[in-house]
Short mmCIF file of C-alpha atoms and ligand atoms in Angstrom, two decimals:
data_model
loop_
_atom_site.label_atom_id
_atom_site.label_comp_id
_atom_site.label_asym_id
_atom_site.label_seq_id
_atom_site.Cartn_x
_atom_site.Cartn_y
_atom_site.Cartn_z
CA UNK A 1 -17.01 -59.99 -68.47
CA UNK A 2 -18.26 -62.79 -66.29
CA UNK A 3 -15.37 -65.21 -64.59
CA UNK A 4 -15.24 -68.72 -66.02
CA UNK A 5 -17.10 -70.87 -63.56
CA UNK A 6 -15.65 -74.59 -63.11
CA UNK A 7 -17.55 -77.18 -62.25
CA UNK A 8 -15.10 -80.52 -61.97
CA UNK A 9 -11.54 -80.24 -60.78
CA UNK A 10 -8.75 -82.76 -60.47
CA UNK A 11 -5.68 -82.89 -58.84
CA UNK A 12 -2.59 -85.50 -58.21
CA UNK A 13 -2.78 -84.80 -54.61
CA UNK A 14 -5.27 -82.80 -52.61
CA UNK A 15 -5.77 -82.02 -48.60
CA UNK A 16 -8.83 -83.12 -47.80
CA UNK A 17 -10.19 -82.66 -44.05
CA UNK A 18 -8.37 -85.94 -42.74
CA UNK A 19 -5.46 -85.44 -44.62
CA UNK A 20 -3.41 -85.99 -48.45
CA UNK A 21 -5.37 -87.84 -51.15
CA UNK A 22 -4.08 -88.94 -54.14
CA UNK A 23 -6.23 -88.69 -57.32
CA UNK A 24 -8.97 -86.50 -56.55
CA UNK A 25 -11.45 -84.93 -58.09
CA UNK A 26 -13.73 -82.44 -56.81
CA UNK A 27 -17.29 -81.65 -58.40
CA UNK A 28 -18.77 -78.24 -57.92
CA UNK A 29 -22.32 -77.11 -58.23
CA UNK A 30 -23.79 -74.18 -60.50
CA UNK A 31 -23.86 -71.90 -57.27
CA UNK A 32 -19.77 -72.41 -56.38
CA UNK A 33 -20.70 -75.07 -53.68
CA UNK A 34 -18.31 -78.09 -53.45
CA UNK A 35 -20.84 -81.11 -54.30
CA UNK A 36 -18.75 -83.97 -54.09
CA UNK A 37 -15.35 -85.08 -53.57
CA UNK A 38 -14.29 -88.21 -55.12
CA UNK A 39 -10.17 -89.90 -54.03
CA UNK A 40 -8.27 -92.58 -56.27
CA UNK A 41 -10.45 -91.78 -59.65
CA UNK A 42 -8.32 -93.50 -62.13
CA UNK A 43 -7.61 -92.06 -65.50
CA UNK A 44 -9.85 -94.33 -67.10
CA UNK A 45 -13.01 -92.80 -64.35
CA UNK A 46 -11.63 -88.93 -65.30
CA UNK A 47 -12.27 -89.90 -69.51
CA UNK A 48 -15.92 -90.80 -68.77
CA UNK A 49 -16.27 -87.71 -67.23
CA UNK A 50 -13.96 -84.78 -68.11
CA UNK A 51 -11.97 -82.24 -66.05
CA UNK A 52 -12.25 -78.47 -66.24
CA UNK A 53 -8.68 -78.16 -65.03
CA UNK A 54 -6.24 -80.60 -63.63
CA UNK A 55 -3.79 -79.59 -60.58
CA UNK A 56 -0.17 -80.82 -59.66
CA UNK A 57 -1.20 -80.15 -55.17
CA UNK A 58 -4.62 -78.69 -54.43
CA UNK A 59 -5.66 -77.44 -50.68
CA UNK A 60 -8.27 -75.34 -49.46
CA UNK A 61 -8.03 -71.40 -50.00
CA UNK A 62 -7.88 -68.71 -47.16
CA UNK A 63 -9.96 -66.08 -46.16
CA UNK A 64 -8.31 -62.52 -45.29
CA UNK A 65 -9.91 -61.28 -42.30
CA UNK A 66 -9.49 -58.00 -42.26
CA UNK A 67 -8.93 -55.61 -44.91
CA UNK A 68 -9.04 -51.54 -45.63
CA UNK A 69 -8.47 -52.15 -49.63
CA UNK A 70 -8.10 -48.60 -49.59
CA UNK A 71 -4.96 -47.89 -47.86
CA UNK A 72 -2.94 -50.17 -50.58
CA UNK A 73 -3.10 -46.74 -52.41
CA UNK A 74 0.09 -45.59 -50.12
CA UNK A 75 1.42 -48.76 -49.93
CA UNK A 76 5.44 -47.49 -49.99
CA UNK A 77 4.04 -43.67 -49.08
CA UNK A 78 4.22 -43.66 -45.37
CA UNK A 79 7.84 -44.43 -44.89
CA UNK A 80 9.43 -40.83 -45.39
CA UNK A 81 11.04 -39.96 -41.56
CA UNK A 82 8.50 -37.81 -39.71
CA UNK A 83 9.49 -35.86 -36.82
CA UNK A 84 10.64 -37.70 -33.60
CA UNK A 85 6.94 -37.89 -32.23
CA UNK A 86 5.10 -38.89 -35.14
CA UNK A 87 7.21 -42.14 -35.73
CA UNK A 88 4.35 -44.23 -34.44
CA UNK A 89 0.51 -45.42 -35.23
CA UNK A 90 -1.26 -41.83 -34.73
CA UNK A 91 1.28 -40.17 -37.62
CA UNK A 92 0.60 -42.76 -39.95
CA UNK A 93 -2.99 -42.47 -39.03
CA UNK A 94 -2.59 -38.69 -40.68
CA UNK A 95 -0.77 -40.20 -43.97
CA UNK A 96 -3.99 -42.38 -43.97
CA UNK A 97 -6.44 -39.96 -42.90
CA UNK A 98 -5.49 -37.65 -45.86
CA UNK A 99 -5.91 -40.82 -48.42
CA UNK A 100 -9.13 -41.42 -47.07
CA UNK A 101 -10.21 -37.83 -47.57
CA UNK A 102 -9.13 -37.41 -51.35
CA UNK A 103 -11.15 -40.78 -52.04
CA UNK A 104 -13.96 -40.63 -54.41
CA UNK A 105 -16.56 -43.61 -54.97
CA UNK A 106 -14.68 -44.56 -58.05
CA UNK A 107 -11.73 -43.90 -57.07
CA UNK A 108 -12.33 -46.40 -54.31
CA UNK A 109 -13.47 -48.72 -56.50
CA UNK A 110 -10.54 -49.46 -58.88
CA UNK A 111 -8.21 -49.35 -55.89
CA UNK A 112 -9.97 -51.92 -54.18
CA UNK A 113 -10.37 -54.22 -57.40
CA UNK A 114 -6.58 -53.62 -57.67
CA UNK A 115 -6.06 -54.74 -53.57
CA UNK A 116 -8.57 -57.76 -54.13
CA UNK A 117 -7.14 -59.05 -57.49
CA UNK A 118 -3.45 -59.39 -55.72
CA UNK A 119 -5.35 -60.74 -52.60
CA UNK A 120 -6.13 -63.37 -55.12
CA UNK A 121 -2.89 -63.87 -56.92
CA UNK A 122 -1.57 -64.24 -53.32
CA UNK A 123 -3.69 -67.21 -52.69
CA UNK A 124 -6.86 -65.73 -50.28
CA UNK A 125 -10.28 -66.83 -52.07
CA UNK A 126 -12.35 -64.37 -49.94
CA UNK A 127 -11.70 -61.14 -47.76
CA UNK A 128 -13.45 -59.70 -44.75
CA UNK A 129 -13.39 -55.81 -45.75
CA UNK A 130 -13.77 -53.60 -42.74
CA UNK A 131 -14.84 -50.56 -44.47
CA UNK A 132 -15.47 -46.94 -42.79
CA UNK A 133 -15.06 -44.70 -45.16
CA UNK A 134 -18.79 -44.27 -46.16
CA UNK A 135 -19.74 -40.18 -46.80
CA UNK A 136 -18.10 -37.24 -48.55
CA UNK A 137 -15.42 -35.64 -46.96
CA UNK A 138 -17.65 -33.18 -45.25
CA UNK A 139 -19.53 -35.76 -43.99
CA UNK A 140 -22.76 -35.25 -46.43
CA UNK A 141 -24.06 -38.28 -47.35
CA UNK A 142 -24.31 -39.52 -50.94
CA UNK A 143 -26.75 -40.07 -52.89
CA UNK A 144 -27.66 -42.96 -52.28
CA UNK A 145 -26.05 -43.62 -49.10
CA UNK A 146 -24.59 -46.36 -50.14
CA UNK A 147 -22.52 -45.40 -52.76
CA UNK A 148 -18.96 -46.25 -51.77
CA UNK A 149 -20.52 -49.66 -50.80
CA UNK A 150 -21.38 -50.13 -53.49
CA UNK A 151 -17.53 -49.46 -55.19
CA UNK A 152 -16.54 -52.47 -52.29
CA UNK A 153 -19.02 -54.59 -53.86
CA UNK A 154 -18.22 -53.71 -57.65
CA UNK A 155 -14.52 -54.65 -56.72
CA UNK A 156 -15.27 -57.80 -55.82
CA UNK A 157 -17.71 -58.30 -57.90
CA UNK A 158 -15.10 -57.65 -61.08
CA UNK A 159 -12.14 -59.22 -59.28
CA UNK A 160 -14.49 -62.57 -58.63
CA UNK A 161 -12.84 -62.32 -54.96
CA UNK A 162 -15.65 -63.81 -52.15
CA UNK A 163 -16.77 -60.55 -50.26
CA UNK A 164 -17.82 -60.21 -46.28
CA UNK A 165 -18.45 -55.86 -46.25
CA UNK A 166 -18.34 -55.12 -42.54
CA UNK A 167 -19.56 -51.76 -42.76
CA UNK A 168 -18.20 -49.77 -39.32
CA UNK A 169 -20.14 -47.53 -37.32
CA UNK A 170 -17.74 -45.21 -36.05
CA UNK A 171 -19.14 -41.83 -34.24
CA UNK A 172 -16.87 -40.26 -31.90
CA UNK A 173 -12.59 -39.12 -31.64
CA UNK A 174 -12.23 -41.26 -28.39
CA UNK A 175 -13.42 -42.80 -25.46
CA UNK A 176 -14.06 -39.77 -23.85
CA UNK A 177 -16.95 -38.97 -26.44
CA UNK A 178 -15.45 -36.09 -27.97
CA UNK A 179 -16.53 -35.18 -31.49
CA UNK A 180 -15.32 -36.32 -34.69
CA UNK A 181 -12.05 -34.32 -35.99
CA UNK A 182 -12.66 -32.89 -39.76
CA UNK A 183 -10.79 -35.48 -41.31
CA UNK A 184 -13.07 -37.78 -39.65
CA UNK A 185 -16.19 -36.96 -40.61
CA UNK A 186 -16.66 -39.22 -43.85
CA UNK A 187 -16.49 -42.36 -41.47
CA UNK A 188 -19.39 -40.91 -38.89
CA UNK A 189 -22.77 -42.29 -38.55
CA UNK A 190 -25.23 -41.83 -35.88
CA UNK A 191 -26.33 -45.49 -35.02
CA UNK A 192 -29.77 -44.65 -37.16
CA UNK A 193 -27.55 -43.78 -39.84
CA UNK A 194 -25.61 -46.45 -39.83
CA UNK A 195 -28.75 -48.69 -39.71
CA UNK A 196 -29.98 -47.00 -42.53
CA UNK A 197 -27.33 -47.84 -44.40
CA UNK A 198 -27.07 -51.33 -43.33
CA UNK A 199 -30.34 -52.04 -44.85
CA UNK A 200 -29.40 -50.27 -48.04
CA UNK A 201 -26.66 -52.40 -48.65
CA UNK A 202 -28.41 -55.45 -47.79
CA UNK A 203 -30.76 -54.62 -50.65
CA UNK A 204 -28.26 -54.77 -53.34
CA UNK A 205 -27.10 -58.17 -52.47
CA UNK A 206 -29.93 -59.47 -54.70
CA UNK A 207 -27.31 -58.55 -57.88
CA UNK A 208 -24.01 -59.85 -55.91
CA UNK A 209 -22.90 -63.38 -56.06
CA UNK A 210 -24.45 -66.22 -53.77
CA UNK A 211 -21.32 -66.15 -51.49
CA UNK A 212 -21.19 -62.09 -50.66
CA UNK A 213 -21.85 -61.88 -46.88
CA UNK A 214 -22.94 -58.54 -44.91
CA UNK A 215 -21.58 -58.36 -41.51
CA UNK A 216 -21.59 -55.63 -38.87
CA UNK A 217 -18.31 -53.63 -37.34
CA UNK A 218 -17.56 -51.52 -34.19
CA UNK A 219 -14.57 -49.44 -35.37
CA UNK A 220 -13.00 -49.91 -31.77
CA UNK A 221 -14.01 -48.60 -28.20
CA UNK A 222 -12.34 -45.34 -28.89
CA UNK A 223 -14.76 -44.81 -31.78
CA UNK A 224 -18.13 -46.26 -30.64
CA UNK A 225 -19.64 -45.38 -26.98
CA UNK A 226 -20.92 -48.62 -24.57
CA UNK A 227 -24.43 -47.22 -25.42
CA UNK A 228 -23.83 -47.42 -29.34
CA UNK A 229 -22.04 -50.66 -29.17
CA UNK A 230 -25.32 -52.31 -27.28
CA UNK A 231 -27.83 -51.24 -30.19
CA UNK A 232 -25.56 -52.30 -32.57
CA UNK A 233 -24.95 -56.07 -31.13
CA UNK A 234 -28.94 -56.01 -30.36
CA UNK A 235 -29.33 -56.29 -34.31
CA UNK A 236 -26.80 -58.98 -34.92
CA UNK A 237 -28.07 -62.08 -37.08
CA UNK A 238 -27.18 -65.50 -35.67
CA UNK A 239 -24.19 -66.40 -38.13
CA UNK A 240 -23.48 -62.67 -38.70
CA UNK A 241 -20.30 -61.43 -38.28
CA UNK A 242 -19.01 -58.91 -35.51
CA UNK A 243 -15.83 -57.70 -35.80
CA UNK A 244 -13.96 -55.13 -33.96
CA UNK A 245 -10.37 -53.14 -33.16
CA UNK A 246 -9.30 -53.64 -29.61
CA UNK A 247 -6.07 -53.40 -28.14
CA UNK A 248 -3.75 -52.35 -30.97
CA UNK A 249 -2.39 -49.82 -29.32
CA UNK A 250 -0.78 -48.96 -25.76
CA UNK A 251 -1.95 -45.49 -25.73
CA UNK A 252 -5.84 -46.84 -26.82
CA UNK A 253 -5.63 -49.19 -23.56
CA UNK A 254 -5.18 -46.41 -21.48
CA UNK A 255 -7.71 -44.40 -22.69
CA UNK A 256 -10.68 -46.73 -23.19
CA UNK A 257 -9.54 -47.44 -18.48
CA UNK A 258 -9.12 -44.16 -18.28
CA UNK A 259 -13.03 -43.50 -19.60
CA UNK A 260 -14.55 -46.73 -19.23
CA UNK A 261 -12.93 -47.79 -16.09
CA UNK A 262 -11.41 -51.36 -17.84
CA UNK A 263 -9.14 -51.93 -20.64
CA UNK A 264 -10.95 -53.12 -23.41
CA UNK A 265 -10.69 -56.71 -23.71
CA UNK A 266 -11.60 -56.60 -20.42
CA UNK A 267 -14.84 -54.36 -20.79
CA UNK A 268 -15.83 -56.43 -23.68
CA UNK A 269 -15.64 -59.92 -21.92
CA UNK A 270 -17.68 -58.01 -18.89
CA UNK A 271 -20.02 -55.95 -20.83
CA UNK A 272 -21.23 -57.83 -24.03
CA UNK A 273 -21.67 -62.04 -24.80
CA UNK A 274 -18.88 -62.27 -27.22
CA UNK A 275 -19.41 -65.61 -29.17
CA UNK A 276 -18.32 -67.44 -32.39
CA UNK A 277 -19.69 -64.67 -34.69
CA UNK A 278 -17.14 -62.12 -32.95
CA UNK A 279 -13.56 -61.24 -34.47
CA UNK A 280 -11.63 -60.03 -32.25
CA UNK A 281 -9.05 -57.83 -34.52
CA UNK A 282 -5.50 -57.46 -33.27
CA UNK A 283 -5.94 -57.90 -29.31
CA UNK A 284 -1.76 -57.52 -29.46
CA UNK A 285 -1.81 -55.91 -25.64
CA UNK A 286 -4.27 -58.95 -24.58
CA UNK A 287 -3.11 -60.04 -21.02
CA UNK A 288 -3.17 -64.06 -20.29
CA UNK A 289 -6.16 -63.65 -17.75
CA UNK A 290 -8.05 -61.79 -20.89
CA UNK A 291 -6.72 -64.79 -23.26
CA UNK A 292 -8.33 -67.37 -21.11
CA UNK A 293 -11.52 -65.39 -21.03
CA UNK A 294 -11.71 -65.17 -24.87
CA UNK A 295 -10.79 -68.72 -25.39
CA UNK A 296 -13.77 -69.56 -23.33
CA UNK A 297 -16.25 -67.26 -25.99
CA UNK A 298 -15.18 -69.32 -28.97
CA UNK A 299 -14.08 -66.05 -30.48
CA UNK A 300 -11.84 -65.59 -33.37
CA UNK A 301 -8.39 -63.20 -33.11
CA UNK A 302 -7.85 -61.53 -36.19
CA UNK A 303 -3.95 -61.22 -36.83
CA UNK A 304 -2.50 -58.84 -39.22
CA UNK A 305 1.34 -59.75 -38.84
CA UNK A 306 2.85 -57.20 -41.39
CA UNK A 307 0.57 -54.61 -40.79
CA UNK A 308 1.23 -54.82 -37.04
CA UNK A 309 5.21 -55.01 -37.46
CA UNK A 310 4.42 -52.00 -40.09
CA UNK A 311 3.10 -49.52 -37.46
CA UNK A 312 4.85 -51.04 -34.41
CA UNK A 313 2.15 -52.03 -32.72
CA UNK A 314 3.42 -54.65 -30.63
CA UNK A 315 3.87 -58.67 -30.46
CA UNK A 316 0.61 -61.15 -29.49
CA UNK A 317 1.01 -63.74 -27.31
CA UNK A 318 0.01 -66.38 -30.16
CA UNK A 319 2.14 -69.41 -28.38
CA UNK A 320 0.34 -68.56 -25.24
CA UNK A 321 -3.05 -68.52 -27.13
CA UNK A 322 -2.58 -71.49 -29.58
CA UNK A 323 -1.49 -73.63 -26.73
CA UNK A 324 -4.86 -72.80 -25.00
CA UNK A 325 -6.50 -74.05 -28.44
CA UNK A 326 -7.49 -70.66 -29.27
CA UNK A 327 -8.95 -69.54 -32.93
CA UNK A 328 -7.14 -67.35 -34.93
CA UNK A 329 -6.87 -65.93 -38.50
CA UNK A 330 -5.15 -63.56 -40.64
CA UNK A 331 -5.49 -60.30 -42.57
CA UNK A 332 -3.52 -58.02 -44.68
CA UNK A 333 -5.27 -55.12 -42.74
CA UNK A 334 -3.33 -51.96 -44.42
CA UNK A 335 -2.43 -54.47 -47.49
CA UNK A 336 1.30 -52.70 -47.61
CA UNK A 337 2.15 -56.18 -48.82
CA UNK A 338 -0.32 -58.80 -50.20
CA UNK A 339 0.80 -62.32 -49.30
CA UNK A 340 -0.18 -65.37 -47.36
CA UNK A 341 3.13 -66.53 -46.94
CA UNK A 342 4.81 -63.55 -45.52
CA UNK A 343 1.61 -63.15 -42.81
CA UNK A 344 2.18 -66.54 -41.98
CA UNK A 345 6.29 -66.29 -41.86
CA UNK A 346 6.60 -63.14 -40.07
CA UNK A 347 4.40 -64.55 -36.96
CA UNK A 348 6.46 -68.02 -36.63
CA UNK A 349 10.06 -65.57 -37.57
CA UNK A 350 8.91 -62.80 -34.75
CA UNK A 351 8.45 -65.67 -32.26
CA UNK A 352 11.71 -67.74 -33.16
CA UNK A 353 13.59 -64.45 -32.40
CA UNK A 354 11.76 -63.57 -29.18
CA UNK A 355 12.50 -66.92 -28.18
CA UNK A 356 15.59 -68.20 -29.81
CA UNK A 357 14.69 -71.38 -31.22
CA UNK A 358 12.89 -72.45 -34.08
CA UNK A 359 9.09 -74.12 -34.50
CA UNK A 360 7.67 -72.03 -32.01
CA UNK A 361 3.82 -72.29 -33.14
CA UNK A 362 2.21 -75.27 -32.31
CA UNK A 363 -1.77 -75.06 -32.87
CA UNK A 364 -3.63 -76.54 -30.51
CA UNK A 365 -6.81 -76.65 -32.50
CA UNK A 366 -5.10 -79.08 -35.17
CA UNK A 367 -5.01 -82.75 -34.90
CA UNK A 368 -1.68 -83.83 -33.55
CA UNK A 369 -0.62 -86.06 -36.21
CA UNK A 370 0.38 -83.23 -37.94
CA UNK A 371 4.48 -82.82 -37.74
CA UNK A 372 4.67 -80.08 -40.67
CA UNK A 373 4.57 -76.70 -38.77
CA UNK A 374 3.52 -75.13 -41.33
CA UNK A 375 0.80 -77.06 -42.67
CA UNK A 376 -0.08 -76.95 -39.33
CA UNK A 377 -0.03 -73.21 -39.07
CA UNK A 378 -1.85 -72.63 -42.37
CA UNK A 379 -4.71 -74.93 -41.50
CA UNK A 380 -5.33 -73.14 -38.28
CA UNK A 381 -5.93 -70.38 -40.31
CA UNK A 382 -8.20 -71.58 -42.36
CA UNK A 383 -10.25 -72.40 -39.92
CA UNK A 384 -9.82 -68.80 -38.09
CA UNK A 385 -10.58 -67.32 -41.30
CA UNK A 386 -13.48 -69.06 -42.15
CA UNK A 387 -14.88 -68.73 -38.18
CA UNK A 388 -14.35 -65.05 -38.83
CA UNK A 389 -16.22 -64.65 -42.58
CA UNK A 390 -18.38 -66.88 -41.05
CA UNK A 391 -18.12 -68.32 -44.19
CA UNK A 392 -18.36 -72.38 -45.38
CA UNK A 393 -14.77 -72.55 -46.49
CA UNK A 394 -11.66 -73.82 -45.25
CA UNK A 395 -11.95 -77.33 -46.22
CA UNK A 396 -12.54 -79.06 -49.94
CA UNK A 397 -15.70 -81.08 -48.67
CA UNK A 398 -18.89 -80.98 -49.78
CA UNK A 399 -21.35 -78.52 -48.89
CA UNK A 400 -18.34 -76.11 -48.42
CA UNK A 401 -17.51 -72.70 -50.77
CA UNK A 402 -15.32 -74.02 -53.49
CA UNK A 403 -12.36 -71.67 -52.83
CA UNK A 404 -9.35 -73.39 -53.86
CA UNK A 405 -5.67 -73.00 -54.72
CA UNK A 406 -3.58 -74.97 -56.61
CA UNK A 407 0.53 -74.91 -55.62
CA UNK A 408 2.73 -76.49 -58.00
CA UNK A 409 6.34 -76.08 -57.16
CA UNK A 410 8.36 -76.79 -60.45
CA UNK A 411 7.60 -73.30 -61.90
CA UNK A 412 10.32 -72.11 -59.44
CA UNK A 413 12.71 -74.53 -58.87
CA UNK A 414 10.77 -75.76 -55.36
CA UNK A 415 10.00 -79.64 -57.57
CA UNK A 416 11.56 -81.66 -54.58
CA UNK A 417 8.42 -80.81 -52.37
CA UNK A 418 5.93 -83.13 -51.97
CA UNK A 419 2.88 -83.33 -50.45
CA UNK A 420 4.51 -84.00 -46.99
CA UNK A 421 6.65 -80.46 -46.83
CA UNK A 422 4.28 -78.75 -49.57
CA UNK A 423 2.97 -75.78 -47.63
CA UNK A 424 6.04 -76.01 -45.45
CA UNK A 425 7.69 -75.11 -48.62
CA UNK A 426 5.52 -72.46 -49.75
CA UNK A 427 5.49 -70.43 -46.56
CA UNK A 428 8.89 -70.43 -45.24
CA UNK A 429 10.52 -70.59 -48.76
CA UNK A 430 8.77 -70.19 -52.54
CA UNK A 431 6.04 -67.66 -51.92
CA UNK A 432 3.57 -66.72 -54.01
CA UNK A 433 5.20 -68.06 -56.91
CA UNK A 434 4.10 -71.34 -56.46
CA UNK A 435 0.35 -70.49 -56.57
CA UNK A 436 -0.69 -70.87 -59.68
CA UNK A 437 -4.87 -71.30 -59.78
CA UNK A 438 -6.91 -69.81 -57.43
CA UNK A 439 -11.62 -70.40 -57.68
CA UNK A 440 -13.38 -68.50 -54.94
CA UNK A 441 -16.61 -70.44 -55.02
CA UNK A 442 -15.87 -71.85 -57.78
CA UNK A 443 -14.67 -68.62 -59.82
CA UNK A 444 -11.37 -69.69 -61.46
CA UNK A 445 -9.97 -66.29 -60.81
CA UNK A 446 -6.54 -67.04 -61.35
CA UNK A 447 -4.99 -68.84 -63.72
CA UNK A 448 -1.38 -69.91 -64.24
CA UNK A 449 -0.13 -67.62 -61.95
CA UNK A 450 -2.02 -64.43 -62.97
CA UNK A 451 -5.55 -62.78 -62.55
CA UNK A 452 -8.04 -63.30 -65.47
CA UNK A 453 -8.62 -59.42 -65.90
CA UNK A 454 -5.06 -58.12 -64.28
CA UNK A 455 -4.28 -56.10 -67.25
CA UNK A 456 -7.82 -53.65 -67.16
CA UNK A 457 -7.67 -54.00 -63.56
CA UNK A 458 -4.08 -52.18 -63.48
CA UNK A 459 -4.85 -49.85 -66.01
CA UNK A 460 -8.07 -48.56 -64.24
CA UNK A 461 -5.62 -48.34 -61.12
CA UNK A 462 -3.36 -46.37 -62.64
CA UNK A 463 -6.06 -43.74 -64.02
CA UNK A 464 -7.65 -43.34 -60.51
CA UNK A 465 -4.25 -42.57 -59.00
CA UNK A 466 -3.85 -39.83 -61.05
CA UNK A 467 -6.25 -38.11 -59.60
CA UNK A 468 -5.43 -38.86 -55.51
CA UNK A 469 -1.68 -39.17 -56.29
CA UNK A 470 -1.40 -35.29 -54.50
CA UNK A 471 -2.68 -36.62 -50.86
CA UNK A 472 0.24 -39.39 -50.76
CA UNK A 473 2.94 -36.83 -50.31
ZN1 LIG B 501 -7.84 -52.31 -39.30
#
């Protein structure tokens, strides 16, 4: 069924780039594309020309950027107690790894629809989708090659969500070069492969939205040699995406010195030209000489605050790199909870306990005149998350992705905000009750509060865990 498409939009109060407007209406072109933007339109302007929709507060959508859509299969599934030295990232990894190996391309596919339809509810108009699982579990490839792509684009396609597939090479168990483990081998690609497939994909964009973006991925140094990484970046499009794992873990620091003779951040800011186009993901065990390096690339960090806390990974210096006015964005990475608000919350909570005070992240990148932290907060993020999609968003302006939210506050009891504590409100207190509409470019995806095709989407959930429900024990 194809998503209603709106093409005028008002709202009482809107945050345009240099602030709250009042009256506002925002026109939007047959291809999703903000085309105007038009403040103080009184009634008697808005009956000339009518309104698809009319909004109580609208602001500018996020992008999620970084995603496995798969892994919200065993969201809940990964907290039984295993023994004393699996309580850490590389025993979850085997929870996971088993998921991944009892996917099948449909299978896949409804999971992912499910994942990007609450990614929408939650208030993100477009994810980045780093996505490795790409053969049969044996490793033979489908035919055609592309085939679980091709569930990733589907998804979005039916959940109307804006789609960046960053399909990963990933072709060795660790730095050291050592081969693929069994449960690995679906993700492997030699980097011919994994060019090969590249181009496949790119060929069914034709019959995907004007919005859907292909960008590249090196799983992390662990998984992709110095050799592999080169002929991969030597193929990168100017305004293509590169995104990468780095320095998640303590025990993935010390192997990628002990085999490449630098940590990673370090190897990366000395080996490649890391620019805009790069998202960094994680960096949690990045030191403050490597911070000042990366702030110098114009690089995005890619921040995945519950997922982190999830598998223990560790605490970013974000203070430290927000004061230095570097980018960042976040992502729902293993999507064990789907919300903008608690990302958002947990990284300004984790700090105000480290530190003992309150209002601990000031962004550097936004303009100063700002004294609503987390207004503040969220529009740093917008911009991180639209710098990592590489994708025109993050602002209602023209020429810009019409991926919008509208927060109203008197469905639950949160009337007394206005547009001066409005986001403050929704992150630190109402949630994602308050979002009510949601377009990604211009796709009104969600309306009053729920997702246009939530009820199919959850009953083709609930028949594809049927048949994986065995590999979450
Ligand atoms: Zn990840």
């Amino acid at each position: 069924m194809p998503l209603h498409q709106s093409r005028r939009i008002y709202a009482d109060h809107a945050l345009l780039t240099d602030g709250w407007h009042a009256q506002v209406v925002v026109d939007i072109n047959a291809d999703g594309m903000i085309s105007a933007v038009h403040s103080n339109v009184d009634p008697a302007q808005r009956r000339q020309q009518p309104c698809d929709w009319s909004c109580r507060h609208l602001v500018p959508a996020i992008c999620n950027l970084h995603s496995h859509a798969f892994q919200r299969a065993m969201a809940g599934c990964s907290e039984r107690l295993d023994s004393a030295d699996k309580r850490n990232f590389w025993g979850w990894r085997e929870h996971m790894y088993r998921l991944a190996n009892a996917l099948t391309p449909d299978s896949l596919s409804a999971i992912s629809r499910l994942a990007y339809m609450e990614m929408l509810e939650a208030g993100f108009a477009a994810v980045a989708e780093f996505h490795y699982v790409h053969h049969a579990a044996d490793g033979s490839h489908y035919q055609p090659l592309e085939q679980m792509a091709q569930g990733i684009l589907a998804a979005a396609a039916d959940s109307g969500i804006g789609l960046c597939l960053l399909p990963v090479l990933y072709t060795q168990a660790d730095a050291d070069g050592r081969a693929l483990a069994a449960q690995q081998l679906r993700f492997g690609n030699s980097v011919d492969d994994y060019l090969r497939l590249l181009q496949a994909i790119n060929g069914c964009l034709d019959h995907h939205a004007a919005d859907t973006q292909l960008g590249m991925a090196a799983h992390s140094l662990r998984a992709v040699s110095p050799a592999q990484l080169q002929c991969l970046l030597q193929q990168l499009q100017p305004q293509q995406p590169l995104h990468i794992h780095v320095a998640e873990q303590r025990a993935e620091v010390t192997s990628v010195q002990q085999h490449l003779g630098l940590p990673p951040l370090q190897w990366l800011l000395e080996n490649t030209n890391i620019d805009q186009r790069w998202c960094l993901v994680h960096a949690t065990h990045a030191t403050t000489a490597e911070l000042k390096a990366l702030q110098q690339t114009g690089c995005s960090i890619g921040l995945c605050p519950q997922t982190e806390a999830n598998l223990g990974d560790g605490v970013f210096a974000l203070p430290d790199w927000l004061a230095m006015g570097g980018h960042s964005g976040i992502g729902t990475d293993a999507n064990i909870r789907i919300s903008v608000t608690e990302e958002l919350r947990l990284l300004e909570y984790t700090q105000r306990l480290l530190q003992q005070r309150r209002q601990v992240l000031q962004p550097g990148d936004i303009a100063d005149n700002i004294d609503a932290q987390g207004e503040a907060l969220y529009r740093h993020a917008l911009r991180g998350g639209a710098q990592a999609l590489q994708r025109r968003s993050g602002v209602i302006a023209s020429g810009h992705w019409a991926d919008l939210l509208h927060l109203d506050g008197s469905v639950c009891g949160m009337d007394h905000l206005n547009r001066s504590n409005l986001i403050d409100g929704w992150l630190f207190a109402a949630g994602s009750d308050m979002v009510r509409d949601v377009w990604s470019a211009g796709r009104h995806v969600v309306v009053n509060g729920r997702h246009v095709q939530r009820q199919q989407i959850c009953s083709d959930y609930a028949a594809a865990m049927r048949n994986i429900q065995h590999s979450l024990t």
